[in-house]
Amino acid sequence: MFNDFKLMDDRPVSIQVKEYVKRLIIKGALQAHQKLPSTRELSTLLSMSRNTIISAYEGLEDDGFAYVVHGKGSYVAAAVSSVAASSWELDWGARVNAHARQAVELDLMKRGIRAKKGTISFTSIAPDEKLFDLDNVKRAFQDRMSVEGNVLLNYGYAKGYKPLIDYLLRYMDHKGVDLKGKDLLITNGFTEGFDIVLSALNRKNGSVICENPTHNTAIKNLKLHGFEITGIAMERDGINLQELEQALSDKAFDCAYFVPSYHNPTGIVMSPEKRQTLMKLMTRYQVPVIEDGFNEELRYSGSHVSPLMAAAGQGNGVIYLGSFSKVLFPGLRVGWVLADRELIDYLESIKRARSIHTSTLDQSILYQYLHNGNFEKYLRKARAEYKRKYEWTKQCCEAFIPYEQLSGDGGLHLFVAFEEGFDTRVLLEACSSQGVIFTPGDIFFTKDGQGRHTMRLGFSRVADEDIGKGIRIIGETARQLRG
Amino acid sequence: MFNDFKLMDDRPVSIQVKEYVKRLIIKGALQAHQKLPSTRELSTLLSMSRNTIISAYEGLEDDGFAYVVHGKGSYVAAAVSSVAASSWELDWGARVNAHARQAVELDLMKRGIRAKKGTISFTSIAPDEKLFDLDNVKRAFQDRMSVEGNVLLNYGYAKGYKPLIDYLLRYMDHKGVDLKGKDLLITNGFTEGFDIVLSALNRKNGSVICENPTHNTAIKNLKLHGFEITGIAMERDGINLQELEQALSDKAFDCAYFVPSYHNPTGIVMSPEKRQTLMKLMTRYQVPVIEDGFNEELRYSGSHVSPLMAAAGQGNGVIYLGSFSKVLFPGLRVGWVLADRELIDYLESIKRARSIHTSTLDQSILYQYLHNGNFEKYLRKARAEYKRKYEWTKQCCEAFIPYEQLSGDGGLHLFVAFEEGFDTRVLLEACSSQGVIFTPGDIFFTKDGQGRHTMRLGFSRVADEDIGKGIRIIGETARQLRG
């Protein structure tokens, strides 16, 4: 015994010794009330300083694994060992419910193609971390810590970190949103906000209307919440209003979900005129709107376009979900819900029951970063870089891909549609064997089997050279497949 | 116009000017294609450097609120203004469902007594932030940032941050847990873990068995998930096994929820013998156990006690929910679920659908902090301090409070029971008018109206002097009420 000890990593040695002895005790190799080797003996045996062993033994005592008899030494404490109750096997597959099974079925991360090393991958629309201004983030952390210190590490509020809430309210005010009668809840990114909103909404008809195609995480969560989804076709300048009005008059909906700017996956920005008419329609049919503010900041050209919530003026029919995740730092899980004050009060209680509150550290660092004026600087840099990549990717698509339609007014991806009947799953098969992958478009459609002829190309994290190389391969392979 | 501009705060001036002009445009004070004052004019008007105005105008251009006509100046961009669609009022009270309404009803934070300034409050069992070793947290942040940098700010994995997962697996192994066939999921604290587990479990009988009283957040979430709760009375050394066996033989349960160590609110530690028998019972009746590892680290005396999951050996019937929130930093929203590998796979997909993943920054800072060996040092300091406070609080209770039973083997609170019929809500009324508040015990009981004669005293954040003063007041007031 004791001679098989070895240092596992660079953690303090005394802790590794403590844990080693702990294991011997737990596994029963050392029995209750058995005497432990003296600190001198063990220090010789392990050739370590005696102090290291002493503090290891103190640790064992602190943790209740050993006790000291003065003048005699350390002994193993009683009642430590836990002889297993008759080992017990449950069939968890039978213990989980339909919701859990559906969550796995709809979990694309578990069914996506794994990219081998060196693969050119157009599947990501996450920001390019090389652009992150880490020093400003570090400064924000230090600044905030020196202002508030320890309180940042203790419990915060379900509603969110007050300075950030105030900052975001002003931020939304500057987008032209009328804040009267509205309030804001901080969430763990867009996804938690969307999930909380869906679990609060009354299910009178159990149906939701949205653009088709649309954000696949939204489709997933709508399904997980048991909503039936009606998808409305997209046009070059946004959702098809005739189809929308037809659907609204045919059927009652509990709510609508729209991505008006840099729509995922088509990248289309809904025209200001359409936004006005859309809001008039939703008002007439009294269908509340969940607006996904996704990527609004990644405008590369043209005039500023106000969110739907701005078009609603003092009206309270729009629930705005915001996040900087595609622009700033997705690793900081911070998003927000701006909506009618009464509704936010309900959402706050659900949030508290779900996760108490969002990381105070994430919120306070983000706040300080924004407050220091880093966002504007960063955005200029990021916009310039993404704009360049966006134009380059577009150019490559135009040069190499035999598409029928190419869309994307900004953001971090383009959307390609081939002629009906062409199958991008087959294309993906053929391309991945050549080291190039992308996102097949069908996952963004509200009905299974739709959009098999489409694909999304995320360029944010692909090097210029690879963009050219990858898109050429996709294009050539597509031509071969079409014969 | 422009003469009512004033600096609002310490953010960069050019940004404040940009936002000021933005507002004028959004509110329609500046019309589309109207010429903006030249940068020279405006710099004179606002008596600011011309460069400030120039970068403000550049910002307006970046954001699509203005465009430049070379040689002529800057103009307001078109299609900015968003004339509100006919304002639209929804009755959100009628649009939310029963779940949302229940979440508000059960939200104690919205019904607790607000403590006026200077009030002595025994309501909190959060750690005392004065004990936090902030410098080590800052170091952990810097260490991790210098190792990994930008990737920490980009997307992570739903399952959690790998180094932390590995650390926690070893941590649980050292508690005597057999890891074979098990896996670990990182969550936003205990609460999200519990919520995810409950939403995955099959509801065959719709009923759960637990200690009575028990953790009130658990009661809340069980109710929000529609479970019917059967509470089993507590004894000095933990749950009453006869009552438990009776209930198990009378009725089928989907799962059990237990807090074996420093049970909230009684502070009782279940004896090793009871743990063994309890596990044998649960195995016989095949009822999966959700174990709340709450406060296991705050042992002040006696031998180490292994978690129930250790007693289950290789069995997969126990779901262990861990968190350092009551010991370390609650502001870092990090907890974990250790359970059967197959089950964790389901929970991971639910977690991804709920919030994608837990803050990478929180996880990596916590990992580095633990890895640096700070936890052991901190725990020694915290244990010593809390032990002192614990003994002092106990002493005060024994001296001043006419209780029938006083419990609490460790942790950050004590639990007081007066004789049946005594009403701690009335006591609270009387005390709060004297500037002392505590948590009435009824909120911890599974049936309404139970435990009116009990109260919980959290001492972690109360100064020694106030502990003495506050408990004397509670005691004297109790005597008066009992006449």
mmCIF file of N, CA and C in Angstrom, chain A residues 10-11 23 26 62 64 80 83-85 88 90 92 94-97 107 110 127 129 142 150 153-155 173-174 188 191-192 195 199-202 276 286-287 299 304 311 315-316 326 330-331 345 349 352-354 359 362 371 380, chain B residues 10 23 26 62 64 80 83-85 88 90 92 94-97 107 110 127 129 142 150 153-155 173-174 188 191-192 195 199-202 276 286-287 299 304 306 311 315-316 326 330-331 345 349 352-354 359 362 371 380:
data_model
loop_
_atom_site.group_PDB
_atom_site.id
_atom_site.type_symbol
_atom_site.label_atom_id
_atom_site.label_comp_id
_atom_site.label_asym_id
_atom_site.label_seq_id
_atom_site.Cartn_x
_atom_site.Cartn_y
_atom_site.Cartn_z
ATOM 1 N N ASP A 10 -1.142 18.710 -12.199
ATOM 2 C CA ASP A 10 -0.409 19.804 -11.552
ATOM 3 C C ASP A 10 -1.177 20.416 -10.385
ATOM 4 N N ARG A 11 -2.163 19.674 -9.853
ATOM 5 C CA ARG A 11 -2.833 20.211 -8.664
ATOM 6 C C ARG A 11 -1.892 20.095 -7.469
ATOM 7 N N ARG A 23 -9.313 7.517 -1.202
ATOM 8 C CA ARG A 23 -9.732 6.379 -2.027
ATOM 9 C C ARG A 23 -9.483 5.058 -1.320
ATOM 10 N N ILE A 26 -12.201 4.707 1.216
ATOM 11 C CA ILE A 26 -13.523 4.442 0.627
ATOM 12 C C ILE A 26 -13.600 3.040 0.031
ATOM 13 N N ASP A 62 -10.342 17.255 8.216
ATOM 14 C CA ASP A 62 -11.393 18.220 7.861
ATOM 15 C C ASP A 62 -12.570 17.523 7.194
ATOM 16 N N GLY A 64 -13.498 14.536 7.511
ATOM 17 C CA GLY A 64 -14.131 13.491 8.313
ATOM 18 C C GLY A 64 -13.701 12.084 7.941
ATOM 19 N N VAL A 80 -17.398 5.341 7.501
ATOM 20 C CA VAL A 80 -17.085 5.924 6.213
ATOM 21 C C VAL A 80 -17.520 4.987 5.095
ATOM 22 N N VAL A 83 -20.871 -0.022 2.119
ATOM 23 C CA VAL A 83 -21.086 -1.296 1.436
ATOM 24 C C VAL A 83 -22.349 -1.139 0.587
ATOM 25 N N ALA A 84 -22.231 -1.356 -0.694
ATOM 26 C CA ALA A 84 -23.351 -1.109 -1.589
ATOM 27 C C ALA A 84 -24.575 -1.930 -1.200
ATOM 28 N N ALA A 85 -25.744 -1.258 -1.242
ATOM 29 C CA ALA A 85 -27.001 -1.999 -1.128
ATOM 30 C C ALA A 85 -27.059 -2.862 -2.385
ATOM 31 N N TRP A 88 -28.590 -2.304 -8.169
ATOM 32 C CA TRP A 88 -29.971 -2.047 -8.556
ATOM 33 C C TRP A 88 -29.988 -1.489 -9.974
ATOM 34 N N LEU A 90 -32.203 -0.098 -13.078
ATOM 35 C CA LEU A 90 -33.468 0.404 -13.614
ATOM 36 C C LEU A 90 -33.345 0.512 -15.131
ATOM 37 N N TRP A 92 -33.920 2.812 -17.680
ATOM 38 C CA TRP A 92 -34.260 4.232 -17.822
ATOM 39 C C TRP A 92 -35.007 4.520 -19.113
ATOM 40 N N ALA A 94 -37.392 3.025 -20.181
ATOM 41 C CA ALA A 94 -38.825 2.877 -19.883
ATOM 42 C C ALA A 94 -39.290 3.905 -18.860
ATOM 43 N N ARG A 95 -38.315 4.549 -18.183
ATOM 44 C CA ARG A 95 -38.679 5.501 -17.130
ATOM 45 C C ARG A 95 -38.824 6.930 -17.645
ATOM 46 N N VAL A 96 -38.295 7.200 -18.853
ATOM 47 C CA VAL A 96 -38.411 8.566 -19.369
ATOM 48 C C VAL A 96 -39.694 8.703 -20.190
ATOM 49 N N ASN A 97 -40.157 9.941 -20.362
ATOM 50 C CA ASN A 97 -41.425 10.174 -21.050
ATOM 51 C C ASN A 97 -41.232 10.535 -22.524
ATOM 52 N N ASP A 107 -32.880 16.342 -31.632
ATOM 53 C CA ASP A 107 -31.580 16.923 -31.291
ATOM 54 C C ASP A 107 -30.599 16.726 -32.449
ATOM 55 N N LYS A 110 -27.064 15.464 -32.319
ATOM 56 C CA LYS A 110 -26.812 14.027 -32.167
ATOM 57 C C LYS A 110 -26.935 13.294 -33.487
ATOM 58 N N PRO A 127 -20.176 33.333 -34.442
ATOM 59 C CA PRO A 127 -19.190 34.344 -34.810
ATOM 60 C C PRO A 127 -17.777 33.768 -34.860
ATOM 61 N N GLU A 129 -14.353 33.637 -33.580
ATOM 62 C CA GLU A 129 -13.749 34.054 -32.302
ATOM 63 C C GLU A 129 -12.446 34.823 -32.490
ATOM 64 N N GLN A 142 -12.303 42.984 -14.964
ATOM 65 C CA GLN A 142 -11.574 43.649 -13.863
ATOM 66 C C GLN A 142 -12.322 44.889 -13.389
ATOM 67 N N ASN A 150 -17.268 41.018 -4.424
ATOM 68 C CA ASN A 150 -17.895 39.771 -3.997
ATOM 69 C C ASN A 150 -19.373 39.619 -4.312
ATOM 70 N N LEU A 153 -20.563 37.470 -6.992
ATOM 71 C CA LEU A 153 -20.468 36.013 -6.872
ATOM 72 C C LEU A 153 -21.592 35.431 -6.026
ATOM 73 N N ASN A 154 -22.412 36.295 -5.448
ATOM 74 C CA ASN A 154 -23.530 35.783 -4.660
ATOM 75 C C ASN A 154 -24.807 35.823 -5.497
ATOM 76 N N TYR A 155 -25.913 35.397 -4.911
ATOM 77 C CA TYR A 155 -27.164 35.339 -5.669
ATOM 78 C C TYR A 155 -27.552 36.686 -6.267
ATOM 79 N N ASP A 173 -34.867 51.273 -26.845
ATOM 80 C CA ASP A 173 -35.459 52.591 -27.083
ATOM 81 C C ASP A 173 -34.829 53.207 -28.325
ATOM 82 N N HIS A 174 -33.528 53.016 -28.481
ATOM 83 C CA HIS A 174 -32.826 53.583 -29.639
ATOM 84 C C HIS A 174 -33.110 52.824 -30.926
ATOM 85 N N ASN A 188 -31.005 33.035 -20.322
ATOM 86 C CA ASN A 188 -29.783 32.377 -20.797
ATOM 87 C C ASN A 188 -29.834 32.281 -22.311
ATOM 88 N N THR A 191 -32.581 31.079 -26.658
ATOM 89 C CA THR A 191 -33.260 29.791 -26.527
ATOM 90 C C THR A 191 -34.067 29.700 -25.238
ATOM 91 N N GLU A 192 -33.477 30.070 -24.100
ATOM 92 C CA GLU A 192 -34.251 29.999 -22.858
ATOM 93 C C GLU A 192 -35.418 30.968 -22.904
ATOM 94 N N ASP A 195 -38.151 29.428 -24.943
ATOM 95 C CA ASP A 195 -38.718 28.290 -24.220
ATOM 96 C C ASP A 195 -39.653 28.757 -23.097
ATOM 97 N N SER A 199 -43.753 28.248 -22.782
ATOM 98 C CA SER A 199 -44.372 27.498 -21.680
ATOM 99 C C SER A 199 -45.363 28.369 -20.905
ATOM 100 N N ALA A 200 -45.412 29.662 -21.205
ATOM 101 C CA ALA A 200 -46.356 30.550 -20.508
ATOM 102 C C ALA A 200 -47.629 30.786 -21.314
ATOM 103 N N LEU A 201 -47.537 30.609 -22.640
ATOM 104 C CA LEU A 201 -48.669 30.962 -23.497
ATOM 105 C C LEU A 201 -49.822 29.974 -23.405
ATOM 106 N N ASN A 202 -51.005 30.524 -23.374
ATOM 107 C CA ASN A 202 -52.225 29.746 -23.383
ATOM 108 C C ASN A 202 -52.324 28.967 -24.694
ATOM 109 N N GLN A 276 -44.971 46.979 -41.868
ATOM 110 C CA GLN A 276 -46.178 47.742 -41.506
ATOM 111 C C GLN A 276 -47.430 46.909 -41.761
ATOM 112 N N GLN A 286 -55.556 39.706 -34.056
ATOM 113 C CA GLN A 286 -55.231 39.575 -32.628
ATOM 114 C C GLN A 286 -54.337 38.374 -32.314
ATOM 115 N N VAL A 287 -53.323 38.156 -33.156
ATOM 116 C CA VAL A 287 -52.370 37.077 -32.899
ATOM 117 C C VAL A 287 -51.057 37.677 -32.385
ATOM 118 N N ARG A 299 -26.110 44.423 -40.277
ATOM 119 C CA ARG A 299 -26.554 45.095 -41.497
ATOM 120 C C ARG A 299 -25.322 45.609 -42.224
ATOM 121 N N HIS A 304 -31.215 51.697 -41.908
ATOM 122 C CA HIS A 304 -31.628 51.000 -40.699
ATOM 123 C C HIS A 304 -33.093 50.569 -40.849
ATOM 124 N N ALA A 311 -42.746 49.072 -34.858
ATOM 125 C CA ALA A 311 -43.929 49.344 -35.678
ATOM 126 C C ALA A 311 -45.212 49.216 -34.849
ATOM 127 N N GLY A 315 -48.530 49.588 -28.682
ATOM 128 C CA GLY A 315 -49.216 48.302 -28.594
ATOM 129 C C GLY A 315 -48.375 47.291 -27.831
ATOM 130 N N ASN A 316 -49.039 46.308 -27.200
ATOM 131 C CA ASN A 316 -48.307 45.338 -26.375
ATOM 132 C C ASN A 316 -48.342 43.938 -26.982
ATOM 133 N N LYS A 326 -24.948 36.052 -31.900
ATOM 134 C CA LYS A 326 -24.379 35.854 -33.236
ATOM 135 C C LYS A 326 -23.422 36.988 -33.578
ATOM 136 N N PRO A 330 -21.172 34.208 -27.858
ATOM 137 C CA PRO A 330 -22.192 33.194 -27.530
ATOM 138 C C PRO A 330 -21.897 32.483 -26.216
ATOM 139 N N GLY A 331 -20.608 32.436 -25.858
ATOM 140 C CA GLY A 331 -20.231 31.732 -24.624
ATOM 141 C C GLY A 331 -20.822 32.395 -23.394
ATOM 142 N N ASP A 345 -43.940 39.778 -15.871
ATOM 143 C CA ASP A 345 -44.080 39.364 -14.476
ATOM 144 C C ASP A 345 -44.313 37.850 -14.385
ATOM 145 N N SER A 349 -41.385 34.707 -12.995
ATOM 146 C CA SER A 349 -41.598 33.619 -12.035
ATOM 147 C C SER A 349 -41.244 32.265 -12.636
ATOM 148 N N ARG A 352 -37.515 32.032 -12.589
ATOM 149 C CA ARG A 352 -37.003 31.747 -11.250
ATOM 150 C C ARG A 352 -37.144 30.258 -10.931
ATOM 151 N N ALA A 353 -38.272 29.679 -11.328
ATOM 152 C CA ALA A 353 -38.497 28.257 -11.051
ATOM 153 C C ALA A 353 -37.567 27.380 -11.898
ATOM 154 N N ARG A 354 -37.148 27.887 -13.058
ATOM 155 C CA ARG A 354 -36.324 27.107 -13.973
ATOM 156 C C ARG A 354 -34.851 27.114 -13.588
ATOM 157 N N SER A 359 -26.377 33.783 -15.052
ATOM 158 C CA SER A 359 -25.067 34.061 -14.478
ATOM 159 C C SER A 359 -24.824 35.566 -14.286
ATOM 160 N N ASP A 362 -21.632 36.675 -16.219
ATOM 161 C CA ASP A 362 -21.865 36.907 -17.647
ATOM 162 C C ASP A 362 -22.556 38.243 -17.865
ATOM 163 N N HIS A 371 -20.948 49.110 -21.724
ATOM 164 C CA HIS A 371 -20.857 50.425 -21.091
ATOM 165 C C HIS A 371 -19.553 51.121 -21.462
ATOM 166 N N ARG A 380 -17.979 47.713 -35.623
ATOM 167 C CA ARG A 380 -17.388 48.274 -36.852
ATOM 168 C C ARG A 380 -16.431 47.265 -37.463
ATOM 169 N N ASP B 10 -21.096 58.274 -18.081
ATOM 170 C CA ASP B 10 -19.668 58.313 -18.406
ATOM 171 C C ASP B 10 -19.332 57.476 -19.642
ATOM 172 N N ARG B 23 -32.200 59.315 -31.760
ATOM 173 C CA ARG B 23 -33.530 59.539 -31.152
ATOM 174 C C ARG B 23 -34.317 60.568 -31.958
ATOM 175 N N ILE B 26 -35.540 58.853 -35.014
ATOM 176 C CA ILE B 26 -36.596 57.870 -34.753
ATOM 177 C C ILE B 26 -37.904 58.534 -34.354
ATOM 178 N N ASP B 62 -22.845 53.933 -39.995
ATOM 179 C CA ASP B 62 -22.718 52.475 -39.770
ATOM 180 C C ASP B 62 -24.067 51.853 -39.455
ATOM 181 N N GLY B 64 -26.921 52.851 -40.292
ATOM 182 C CA GLY B 64 -27.936 53.022 -41.328
ATOM 183 C C GLY B 64 -28.924 54.136 -41.040
ATOM 184 N N VAL B 80 -36.561 54.969 -42.168
ATOM 185 C CA VAL B 80 -36.184 54.743 -40.782
ATOM 186 C C VAL B 80 -37.406 54.809 -39.895
ATOM 187 N N VAL B 83 -43.921 54.634 -38.291
ATOM 188 C CA VAL B 83 -45.214 55.111 -37.819
ATOM 189 C C VAL B 83 -45.963 53.920 -37.243
ATOM 190 N N ALA B 84 -46.339 54.002 -36.016
ATOM 191 C CA ALA B 84 -46.952 52.862 -35.343
ATOM 192 C C ALA B 84 -48.206 52.388 -36.061
ATOM 193 N N ALA B 85 -48.305 51.064 -36.219
ATOM 194 C CA ALA B 85 -49.573 50.493 -36.674
ATOM 195 C C ALA B 85 -50.575 50.797 -35.564
ATOM 196 N N TRP B 88 -52.170 48.551 -30.238
ATOM 197 C CA TRP B 88 -52.780 47.235 -30.140
ATOM 198 C C TRP B 88 -52.641 46.718 -28.719
ATOM 199 N N LEU B 90 -53.377 43.767 -26.016
ATOM 200 C CA LEU B 90 -53.786 42.397 -25.718
ATOM 201 C C LEU B 90 -53.951 42.258 -24.217
ATOM 202 N N TRP B 92 -52.966 40.187 -21.595
ATOM 203 C CA TRP B 92 -52.040 39.074 -21.380
ATOM 204 C C TRP B 92 -52.497 38.156 -20.263
ATOM 205 N N ALA B 94 -55.233 36.967 -19.899
ATOM 206 C CA ALA B 94 -56.069 35.933 -20.517
ATOM 207 C C ALA B 94 -55.270 35.077 -21.495
ATOM 208 N N ARG B 95 -54.077 35.569 -21.880
ATOM 209 C CA ARG B 95 -53.274 34.840 -22.871
ATOM 210 C C ARG B 95 -52.313 33.830 -22.247
ATOM 211 N N VAL B 96 -52.056 33.976 -20.929
ATOM 212 C CA VAL B 96 -51.125 33.034 -20.305
ATOM 213 C C VAL B 96 -51.896 31.825 -19.764
ATOM 214 N N ASN B 97 -51.184 30.723 -19.572
ATOM 215 C CA ASN B 97 -51.832 29.486 -19.146
ATOM 216 C C ASN B 97 -51.752 29.272 -17.629
ATOM 217 N N ASP B 107 -44.460 31.653 -6.318
ATOM 218 C CA ASP B 107 -43.218 32.412 -6.297
ATOM 219 C C ASP B 107 -43.091 33.186 -4.982
ATOM 220 N N LYS B 110 -42.146 36.796 -4.498
ATOM 221 C CA LYS B 110 -43.133 37.841 -4.756
ATOM 222 C C LYS B 110 -44.098 37.997 -3.592
ATOM 223 N N PRO B 127 -24.419 31.869 1.098
ATOM 224 C CA PRO B 127 -23.145 32.051 1.783
ATOM 225 C C PRO B 127 -22.844 33.521 2.059
ATOM 226 N N GLU B 129 -20.819 36.506 1.538
ATOM 227 C CA GLU B 129 -19.870 36.890 0.474
ATOM 228 C C GLU B 129 -18.582 37.483 1.026
ATOM 229 N N GLN B 142 -8.031 34.890 -15.011
ATOM 230 C CA GLN B 142 -6.865 35.214 -15.837
ATOM 231 C C GLN B 142 -6.159 33.944 -16.310
ATOM 232 N N ASN B 150 -10.036 33.207 -26.547
ATOM 233 C CA ASN B 150 -11.301 33.472 -27.226
ATOM 234 C C ASN B 150 -12.305 32.324 -27.251
ATOM 235 N N LEU B 153 -15.273 32.292 -25.154
ATOM 236 C CA LEU B 153 -16.383 33.215 -25.403
ATOM 237 C C LEU B 153 -17.278 32.733 -26.541
ATOM 238 N N ASN B 154 -16.904 31.636 -27.177
ATOM 239 C CA ASN B 154 -17.755 31.113 -28.241
ATOM 240 C C ASN B 154 -18.610 29.954 -27.709
ATOM 241 N N TYR B 155 -19.412 29.362 -28.565
ATOM 242 C CA TYR B 155 -20.310 28.302 -28.119
ATOM 243 C C TYR B 155 -19.568 27.150 -27.468
ATOM 244 N N ASP B 173 -16.219 10.507 -7.417
ATOM 245 C CA ASP B 173 -15.528 9.243 -7.169
ATOM 246 C C ASP B 173 -14.944 9.259 -5.758
ATOM 247 N N HIS B 174 -14.434 10.411 -5.342
ATOM 248 C CA HIS B 174 -13.844 10.517 -4.005
ATOM 249 C C HIS B 174 -14.883 10.576 -2.903
ATOM 250 N N ASN B 188 -27.448 24.856 -14.984
ATOM 251 C CA ASN B 188 -27.425 26.171 -14.332
ATOM 252 C C ASN B 188 -27.861 26.010 -12.881
ATOM 253 N N THR B 191 -31.290 23.973 -9.410
ATOM 254 C CA THR B 191 -32.668 24.189 -9.835
ATOM 255 C C THR B 191 -32.912 23.732 -11.265
ATOM 256 N N GLU B 192 -32.027 24.127 -12.204
ATOM 257 C CA GLU B 192 -32.237 23.684 -13.576
ATOM 258 C C GLU B 192 -32.096 22.173 -13.685
ATOM 259 N N ASP B 195 -35.276 20.619 -12.475
ATOM 260 C CA ASP B 195 -36.349 20.894 -13.425
ATOM 261 C C ASP B 195 -36.223 20.001 -14.665
ATOM 262 N N SER B 199 -38.808 16.991 -15.916
ATOM 263 C CA SER B 199 -39.515 17.046 -17.200
ATOM 264 C C SER B 199 -39.177 15.841 -18.069
ATOM 265 N N ALA B 200 -38.219 15.020 -17.631
ATOM 266 C CA ALA B 200 -37.868 13.823 -18.414
ATOM 267 C C ALA B 200 -38.552 12.569 -17.886
ATOM 268 N N LEU B 201 -38.927 12.592 -16.598
ATOM 269 C CA LEU B 201 -39.443 11.377 -15.964
ATOM 270 C C LEU B 201 -40.851 11.015 -16.413
ATOM 271 N N ASN B 202 -41.036 9.748 -16.650
ATOM 272 C CA ASN B 202 -42.332 9.195 -16.990
ATOM 273 C C ASN B 202 -43.305 9.422 -15.819
ATOM 274 N N GLN B 276 -28.453 3.079 4.467
ATOM 275 C CA GLN B 276 -28.424 1.707 3.953
ATOM 276 C C GLN B 276 -29.837 1.152 3.826
ATOM 277 N N GLN B 286 -38.419 -0.416 -6.207
ATOM 278 C CA GLN B 286 -38.034 0.078 -7.540
ATOM 279 C C GLN B 286 -38.452 1.535 -7.788
ATOM 280 N N VAL B 287 -38.247 2.379 -6.780
ATOM 281 C CA VAL B 287 -38.558 3.799 -6.948
ATOM 282 C C VAL B 287 -37.244 4.578 -7.095
ATOM 283 N N ARG B 299 -19.913 20.025 6.728
ATOM 284 C CA ARG B 299 -19.869 19.145 7.887
ATOM 285 C C ARG B 299 -18.939 19.767 8.923
ATOM 286 N N HIS B 304 -17.155 11.528 8.034
ATOM 287 C CA HIS B 304 -17.682 11.733 6.693
ATOM 288 C C HIS B 304 -18.861 10.779 6.476
ATOM 289 N N SER B 306 -21.183 9.105 3.403
ATOM 290 C CA SER B 306 -21.261 8.979 1.943
ATOM 291 C C SER B 306 -22.666 9.288 1.452
ATOM 292 N N ALA B 311 -24.043 4.464 -1.620
ATOM 293 C CA ALA B 311 -24.644 3.258 -1.047
ATOM 294 C C ALA B 311 -25.269 2.384 -2.136
ATOM 295 N N GLY B 315 -25.416 0.192 -8.789
ATOM 296 C CA GLY B 315 -26.812 0.390 -9.166
ATOM 297 C C GLY B 315 -27.015 1.726 -9.850
ATOM 298 N N ASN B 316 -28.029 1.824 -10.718
ATOM 299 C CA ASN B 316 -28.242 3.072 -11.467
ATOM 300 C C ASN B 316 -29.525 3.786 -11.047
ATOM 301 N N LYS B 326 -24.240 26.712 -2.096
ATOM 302 C CA LYS B 326 -24.376 27.128 -0.705
ATOM 303 C C LYS B 326 -23.024 27.212 -0.022
ATOM 304 N N PRO B 330 -22.819 31.270 -5.424
ATOM 305 C CA PRO B 330 -24.113 31.061 -6.072
ATOM 306 C C PRO B 330 -24.243 31.864 -7.359
ATOM 307 N N GLY B 331 -23.486 32.977 -7.440
ATOM 308 C CA GLY B 331 -23.579 33.834 -8.623
ATOM 309 C C GLY B 331 -23.099 33.116 -9.883
ATOM 310 N N ASP B 345 -28.088 10.993 -21.351
ATOM 311 C CA ASP B 345 -28.192 11.271 -22.779
ATOM 312 C C ASP B 345 -29.522 11.969 -23.093
ATOM 313 N N SER B 349 -30.173 16.305 -24.145
ATOM 314 C CA SER B 349 -30.955 16.868 -25.257
ATOM 315 C C SER B 349 -31.988 17.868 -24.750
ATOM 316 N N ARG B 352 -30.130 21.035 -24.006
ATOM 317 C CA ARG B 352 -29.789 21.764 -25.220
ATOM 318 C C ARG B 352 -30.997 22.540 -25.738
ATOM 319 N N ALA B 353 -32.167 21.912 -25.663
ATOM 320 C CA ALA B 353 -33.383 22.575 -26.143
ATOM 321 C C ALA B 353 -33.769 23.738 -25.225
ATOM 322 N N ARG B 354 -33.397 23.648 -23.959
ATOM 323 C CA ARG B 354 -33.777 24.666 -22.980
ATOM 324 C C ARG B 354 -32.884 25.899 -23.028
ATOM 325 N N SER B 359 -23.176 28.762 -19.016
ATOM 326 C CA SER B 359 -22.109 29.730 -19.253
ATOM 327 C C SER B 359 -20.724 29.085 -19.208
ATOM 328 N N ASP B 362 -18.509 30.822 -16.520
ATOM 329 C CA ASP B 362 -18.756 30.330 -15.163
ATOM 330 C C ASP B 362 -18.099 28.975 -14.952
ATOM 331 N N HIS B 371 -9.269 23.592 -9.627
ATOM 332 C CA HIS B 371 -8.011 22.987 -10.067
ATOM 333 C C HIS B 371 -6.812 23.603 -9.343
ATOM 334 N N ARG B 380 -11.813 25.244 4.356
ATOM 335 C CA ARG B 380 -11.292 25.261 5.738
ATOM 336 C C ARG B 380 -11.732 26.548 6.423
#
